[in-house]
PDB file of C-alpha atoms in Angstrom:
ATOM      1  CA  UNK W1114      18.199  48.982 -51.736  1.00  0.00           C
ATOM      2  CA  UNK W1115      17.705  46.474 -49.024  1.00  0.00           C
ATOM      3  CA  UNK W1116      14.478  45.536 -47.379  1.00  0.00           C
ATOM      4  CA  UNK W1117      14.565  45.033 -43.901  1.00  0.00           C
ATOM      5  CA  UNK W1118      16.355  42.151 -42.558  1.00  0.00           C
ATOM      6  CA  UNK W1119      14.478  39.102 -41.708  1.00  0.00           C
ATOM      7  CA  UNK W1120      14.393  38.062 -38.084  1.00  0.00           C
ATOM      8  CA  UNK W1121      14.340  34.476 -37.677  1.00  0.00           C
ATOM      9  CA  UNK W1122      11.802  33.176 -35.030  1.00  0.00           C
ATOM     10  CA  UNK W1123      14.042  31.279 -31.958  1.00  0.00           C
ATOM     11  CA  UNK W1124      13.306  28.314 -31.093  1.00  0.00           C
ATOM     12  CA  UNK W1125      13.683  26.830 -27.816  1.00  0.00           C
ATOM     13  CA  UNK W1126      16.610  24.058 -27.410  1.00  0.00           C
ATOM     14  CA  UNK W1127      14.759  20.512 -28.188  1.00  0.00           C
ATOM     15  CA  UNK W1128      13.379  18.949 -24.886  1.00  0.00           C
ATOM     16  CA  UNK W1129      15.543  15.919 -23.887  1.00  0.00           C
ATOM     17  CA  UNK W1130      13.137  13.175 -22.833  1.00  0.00           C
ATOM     18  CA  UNK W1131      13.263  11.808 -19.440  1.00  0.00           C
ATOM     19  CA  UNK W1132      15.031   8.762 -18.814  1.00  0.00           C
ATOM     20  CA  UNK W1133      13.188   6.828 -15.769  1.00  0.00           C
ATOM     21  CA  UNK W1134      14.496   3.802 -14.548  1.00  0.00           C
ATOM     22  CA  UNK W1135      12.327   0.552 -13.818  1.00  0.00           C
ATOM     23  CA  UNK W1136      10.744   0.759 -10.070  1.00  0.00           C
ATOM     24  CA  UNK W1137      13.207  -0.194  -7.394  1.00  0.00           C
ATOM     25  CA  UNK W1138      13.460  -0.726  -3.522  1.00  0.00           C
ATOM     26  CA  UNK W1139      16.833  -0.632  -3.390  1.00  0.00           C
ATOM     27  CA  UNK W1140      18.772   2.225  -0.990  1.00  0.00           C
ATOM     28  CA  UNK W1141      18.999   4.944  -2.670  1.00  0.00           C
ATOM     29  CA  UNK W1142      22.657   7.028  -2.971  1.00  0.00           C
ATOM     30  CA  UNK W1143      23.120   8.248   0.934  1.00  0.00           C
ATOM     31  CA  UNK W1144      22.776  12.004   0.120  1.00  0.00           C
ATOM     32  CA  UNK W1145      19.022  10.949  -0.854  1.00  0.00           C
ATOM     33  CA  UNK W1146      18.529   8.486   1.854  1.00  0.00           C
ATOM     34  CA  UNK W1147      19.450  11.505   4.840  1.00  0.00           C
ATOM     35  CA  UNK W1148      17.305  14.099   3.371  1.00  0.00           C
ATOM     36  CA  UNK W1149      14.034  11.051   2.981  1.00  0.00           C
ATOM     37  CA  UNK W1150      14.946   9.731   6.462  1.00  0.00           C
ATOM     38  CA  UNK W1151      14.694  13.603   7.796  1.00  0.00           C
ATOM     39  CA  UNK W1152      11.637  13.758   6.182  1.00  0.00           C
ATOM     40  CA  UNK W1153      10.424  10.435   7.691  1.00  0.00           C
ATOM     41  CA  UNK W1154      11.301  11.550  11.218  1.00  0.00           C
ATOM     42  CA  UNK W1155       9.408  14.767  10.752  1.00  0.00           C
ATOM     43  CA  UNK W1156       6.192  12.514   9.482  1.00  0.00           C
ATOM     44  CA  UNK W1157       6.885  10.525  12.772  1.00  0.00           C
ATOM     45  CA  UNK W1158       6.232  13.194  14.577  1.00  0.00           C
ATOM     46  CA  UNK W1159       2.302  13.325  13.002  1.00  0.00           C
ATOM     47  CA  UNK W1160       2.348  17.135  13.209  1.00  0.00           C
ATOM     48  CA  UNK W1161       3.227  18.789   9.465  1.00  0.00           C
ATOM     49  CA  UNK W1162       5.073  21.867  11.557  1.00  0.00           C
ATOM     50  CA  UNK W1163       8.276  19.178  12.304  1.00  0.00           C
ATOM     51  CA  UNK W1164       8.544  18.967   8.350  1.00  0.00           C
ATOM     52  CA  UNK W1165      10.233  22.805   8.660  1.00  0.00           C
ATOM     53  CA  UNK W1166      13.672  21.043   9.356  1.00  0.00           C
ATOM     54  CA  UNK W1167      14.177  19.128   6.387  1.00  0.00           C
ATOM     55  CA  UNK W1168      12.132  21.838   4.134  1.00  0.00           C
ATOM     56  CA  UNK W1169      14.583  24.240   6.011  1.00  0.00           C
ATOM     57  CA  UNK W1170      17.602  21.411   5.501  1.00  0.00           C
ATOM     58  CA  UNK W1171      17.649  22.780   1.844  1.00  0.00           C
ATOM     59  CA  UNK W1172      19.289  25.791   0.770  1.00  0.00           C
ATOM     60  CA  UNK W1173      15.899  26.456  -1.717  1.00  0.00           C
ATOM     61  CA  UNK W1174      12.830  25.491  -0.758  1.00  0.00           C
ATOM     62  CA  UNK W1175      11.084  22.522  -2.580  1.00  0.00           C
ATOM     63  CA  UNK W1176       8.275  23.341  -4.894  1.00  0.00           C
ATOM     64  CA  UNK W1177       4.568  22.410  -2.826  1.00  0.00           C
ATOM     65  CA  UNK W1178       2.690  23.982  -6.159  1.00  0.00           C
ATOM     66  CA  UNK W1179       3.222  25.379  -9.624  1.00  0.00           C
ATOM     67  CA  UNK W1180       4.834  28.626  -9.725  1.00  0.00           C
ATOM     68  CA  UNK W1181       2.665  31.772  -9.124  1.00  0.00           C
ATOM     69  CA  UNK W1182       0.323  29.133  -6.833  1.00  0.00           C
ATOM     70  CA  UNK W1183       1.487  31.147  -3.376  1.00  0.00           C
ATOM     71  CA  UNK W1184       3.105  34.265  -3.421  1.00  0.00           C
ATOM     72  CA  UNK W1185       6.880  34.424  -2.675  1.00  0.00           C
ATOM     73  CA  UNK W1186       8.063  33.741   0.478  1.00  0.00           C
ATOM     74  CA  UNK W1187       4.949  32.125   1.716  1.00  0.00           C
ATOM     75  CA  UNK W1188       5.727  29.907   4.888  1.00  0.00           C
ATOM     76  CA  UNK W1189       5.734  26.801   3.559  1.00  0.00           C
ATOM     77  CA  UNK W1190       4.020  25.038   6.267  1.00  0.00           C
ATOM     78  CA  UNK W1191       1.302  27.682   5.674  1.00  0.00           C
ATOM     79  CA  UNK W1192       1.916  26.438   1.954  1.00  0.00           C
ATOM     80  CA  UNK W1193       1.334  22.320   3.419  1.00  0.00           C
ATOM     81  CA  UNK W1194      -1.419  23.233   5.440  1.00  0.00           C
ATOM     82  CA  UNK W1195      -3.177  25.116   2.684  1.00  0.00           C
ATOM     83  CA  UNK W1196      -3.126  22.208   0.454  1.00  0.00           C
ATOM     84  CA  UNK W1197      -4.245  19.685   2.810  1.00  0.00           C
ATOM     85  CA  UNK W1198      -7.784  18.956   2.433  1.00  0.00           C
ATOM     86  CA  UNK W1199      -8.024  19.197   6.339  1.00  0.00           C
ATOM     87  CA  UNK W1200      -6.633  22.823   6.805  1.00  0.00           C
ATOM     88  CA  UNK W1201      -4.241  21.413   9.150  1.00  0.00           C
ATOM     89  CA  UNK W1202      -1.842  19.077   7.559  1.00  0.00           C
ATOM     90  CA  UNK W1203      -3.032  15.648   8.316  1.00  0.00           C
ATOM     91  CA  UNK W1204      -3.510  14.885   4.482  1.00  0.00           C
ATOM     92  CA  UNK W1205      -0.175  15.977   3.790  1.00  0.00           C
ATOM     93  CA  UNK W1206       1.319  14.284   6.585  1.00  0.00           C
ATOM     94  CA  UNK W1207      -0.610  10.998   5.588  1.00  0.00           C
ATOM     95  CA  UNK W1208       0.275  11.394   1.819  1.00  0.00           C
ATOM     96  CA  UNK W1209       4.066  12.111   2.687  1.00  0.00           C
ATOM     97  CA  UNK W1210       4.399   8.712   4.608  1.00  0.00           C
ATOM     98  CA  UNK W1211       2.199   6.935   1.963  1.00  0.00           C
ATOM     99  CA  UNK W1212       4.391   8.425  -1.069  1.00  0.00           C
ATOM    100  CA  UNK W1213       7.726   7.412   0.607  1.00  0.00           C
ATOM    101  CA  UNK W1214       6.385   3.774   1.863  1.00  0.00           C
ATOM    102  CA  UNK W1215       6.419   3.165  -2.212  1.00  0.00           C
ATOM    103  CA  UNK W1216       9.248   2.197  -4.822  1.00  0.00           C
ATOM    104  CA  UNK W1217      10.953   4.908  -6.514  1.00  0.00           C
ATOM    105  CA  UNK W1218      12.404   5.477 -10.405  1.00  0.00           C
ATOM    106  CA  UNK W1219      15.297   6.857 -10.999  1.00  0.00           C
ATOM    107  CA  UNK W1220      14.742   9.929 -13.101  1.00  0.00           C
ATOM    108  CA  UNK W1221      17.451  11.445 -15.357  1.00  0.00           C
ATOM    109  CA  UNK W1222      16.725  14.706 -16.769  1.00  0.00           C
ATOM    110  CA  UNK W1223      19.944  16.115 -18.612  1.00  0.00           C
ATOM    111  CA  UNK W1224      22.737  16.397 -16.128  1.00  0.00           C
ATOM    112  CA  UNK W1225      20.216  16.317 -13.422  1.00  0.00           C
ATOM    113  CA  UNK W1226      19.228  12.883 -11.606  1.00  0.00           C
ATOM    114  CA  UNK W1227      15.816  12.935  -9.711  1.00  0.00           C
ATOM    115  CA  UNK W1228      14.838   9.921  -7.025  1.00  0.00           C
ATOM    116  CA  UNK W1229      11.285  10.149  -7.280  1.00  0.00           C
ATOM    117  CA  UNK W1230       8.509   8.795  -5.262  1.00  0.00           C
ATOM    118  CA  UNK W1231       5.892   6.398  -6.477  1.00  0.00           C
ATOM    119  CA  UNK W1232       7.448   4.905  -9.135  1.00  0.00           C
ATOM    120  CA  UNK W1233       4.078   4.154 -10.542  1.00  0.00           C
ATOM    121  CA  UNK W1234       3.043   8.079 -10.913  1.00  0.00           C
ATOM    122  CA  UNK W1235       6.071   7.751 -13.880  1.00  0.00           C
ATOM    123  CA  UNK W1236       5.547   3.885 -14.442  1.00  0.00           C
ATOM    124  CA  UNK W1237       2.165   2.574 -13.514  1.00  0.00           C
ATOM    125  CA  UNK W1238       0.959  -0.617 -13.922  1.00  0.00           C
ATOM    126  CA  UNK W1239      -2.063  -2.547 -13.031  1.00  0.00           C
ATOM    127  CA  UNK W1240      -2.014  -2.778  -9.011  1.00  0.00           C
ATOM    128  CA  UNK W1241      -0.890  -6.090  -8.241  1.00  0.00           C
ATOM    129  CA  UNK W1242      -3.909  -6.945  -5.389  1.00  0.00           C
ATOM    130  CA  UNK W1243      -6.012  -4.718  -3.542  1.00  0.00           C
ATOM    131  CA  UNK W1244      -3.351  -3.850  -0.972  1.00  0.00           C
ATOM    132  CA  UNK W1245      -1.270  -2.450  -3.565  1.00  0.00           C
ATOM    133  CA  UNK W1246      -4.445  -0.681  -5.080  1.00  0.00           C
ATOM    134  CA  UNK W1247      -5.309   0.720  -1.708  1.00  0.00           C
ATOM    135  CA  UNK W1248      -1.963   2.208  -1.055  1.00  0.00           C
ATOM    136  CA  UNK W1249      -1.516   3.870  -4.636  1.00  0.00           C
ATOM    137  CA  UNK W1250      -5.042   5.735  -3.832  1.00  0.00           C
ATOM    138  CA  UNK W1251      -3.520   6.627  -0.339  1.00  0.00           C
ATOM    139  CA  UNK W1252      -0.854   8.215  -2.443  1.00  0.00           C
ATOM    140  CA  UNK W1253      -3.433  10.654  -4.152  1.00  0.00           C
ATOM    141  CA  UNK W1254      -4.584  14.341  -2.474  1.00  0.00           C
ATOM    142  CA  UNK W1255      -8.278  14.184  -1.736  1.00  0.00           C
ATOM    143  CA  UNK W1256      -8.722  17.413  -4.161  1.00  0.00           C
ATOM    144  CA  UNK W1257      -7.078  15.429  -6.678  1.00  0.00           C
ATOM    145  CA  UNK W1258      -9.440  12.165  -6.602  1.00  0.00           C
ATOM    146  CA  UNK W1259     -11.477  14.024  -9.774  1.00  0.00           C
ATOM    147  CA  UNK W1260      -8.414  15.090 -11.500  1.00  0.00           C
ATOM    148  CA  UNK W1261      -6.562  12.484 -13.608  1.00  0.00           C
ATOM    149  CA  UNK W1262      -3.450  13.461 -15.342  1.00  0.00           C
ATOM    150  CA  UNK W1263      -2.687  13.150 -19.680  1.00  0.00           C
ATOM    151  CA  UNK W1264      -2.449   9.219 -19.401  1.00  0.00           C
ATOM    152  CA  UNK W1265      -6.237   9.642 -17.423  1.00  0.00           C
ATOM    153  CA  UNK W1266      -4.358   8.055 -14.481  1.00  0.00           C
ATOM    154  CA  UNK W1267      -5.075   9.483 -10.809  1.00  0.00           C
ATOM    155  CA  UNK W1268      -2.736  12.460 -10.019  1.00  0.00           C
ATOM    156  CA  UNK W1269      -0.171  11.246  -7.225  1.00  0.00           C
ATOM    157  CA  UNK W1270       1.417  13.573  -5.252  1.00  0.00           C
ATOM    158  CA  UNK W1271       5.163  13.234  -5.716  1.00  0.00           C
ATOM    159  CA  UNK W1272       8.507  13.598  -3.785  1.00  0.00           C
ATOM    160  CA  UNK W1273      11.366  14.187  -5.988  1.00  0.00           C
ATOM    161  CA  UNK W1274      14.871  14.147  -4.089  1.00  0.00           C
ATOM    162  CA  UNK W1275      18.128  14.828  -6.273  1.00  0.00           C
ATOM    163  CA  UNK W1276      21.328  12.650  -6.186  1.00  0.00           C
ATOM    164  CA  UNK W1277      22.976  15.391  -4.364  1.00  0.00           C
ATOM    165  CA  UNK W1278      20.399  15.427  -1.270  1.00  0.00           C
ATOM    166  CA  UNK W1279      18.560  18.422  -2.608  1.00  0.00           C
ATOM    167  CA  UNK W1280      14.712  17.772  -1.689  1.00  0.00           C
ATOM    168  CA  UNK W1281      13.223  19.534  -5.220  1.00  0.00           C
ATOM    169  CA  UNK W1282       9.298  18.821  -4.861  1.00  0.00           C
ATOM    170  CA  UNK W1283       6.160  17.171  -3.342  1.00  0.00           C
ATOM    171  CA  UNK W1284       3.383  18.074  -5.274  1.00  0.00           C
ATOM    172  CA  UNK W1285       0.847  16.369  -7.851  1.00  0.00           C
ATOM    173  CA  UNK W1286       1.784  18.287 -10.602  1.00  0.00           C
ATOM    174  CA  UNK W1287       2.888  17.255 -14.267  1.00  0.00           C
TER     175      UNK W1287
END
């Protein structure tokens, strides 16, 4: 007589590492560069309500939070404005410009290829000067100045753009 078969455990499909480039200034592909010069129009504008066209320029939304943050179909300027340490959307206006004024790395994920903005949130290194100091910290969410992430550097918010145009996040998750 046979005992009960055995169920192995499954086990998820091993993680490939991310591959990120070394920090560049270079144009990126031009399906990245229209969707990050939308986005710098909107933050032209200095109002976080013109950032609905390029949010709305993707077919999904990007991700402002972990999952389960907002509840579905929250506006996402609602979303922006929420996170913003000034209720109105300032901050994130400010930390949009200040993310995208920075290099980027070149992120490869699988089959998936990720622009991402600052390159030193993936790559940091000592700030060359003060300047350069000053503008990574202008890169950070003023909730986040306590938080630093598993290295124990400052959480910067990121922008992460695919190679196809498709604006995927701005947020200062890990």
């Amino acid at each position: 007589m046979k005992g009960p078969a055995r169920q192995t455990p499954k086990r998820a499909a091993p993680q490939t590492p991310d591959v990120v480039s070394q920090p560049s200034t270079d144009p990126p592909p031009a399906p990245v560069r229209a969707i990050r010069d939308k986005i710098l129009a909107a933050l032209d504008k200095n109002d976080v309500e013109a950032l609905r066209i390029p949010i709305d320029w993707n077919e999904v939304r990007p991700l402002f939070a972990r999952s389960g943050a907002f509840p579905a179909g929250s506006d996402p300027i609602a979303v922006l404005k929420s996170l913003s340490f000034d209720g109105a959307g300032r901050e994130t206006v400010a930390l949009a410009r200040a993310v995208l004024a920075q290099p980027f790395v070149v992120v490869t994920r699988g089959p998936v290829t990720l622009y991402e903005w600052p390159a030193f949130a993936r790559r940091p290194a000592p700030a060359a000067n003060e300047e350069e100091a000053r503008a990574r910290w202008r890169c950070v969410r003023f909730a986040d100045l306590a938080r630093s992430n598993a290295e124990g550097h400052p959480r910067a918010t990121r922008i992460g753009i695919a190679a196809d145009g498709v604006w995927h996040y701005f947020w200062s998750e890990d």
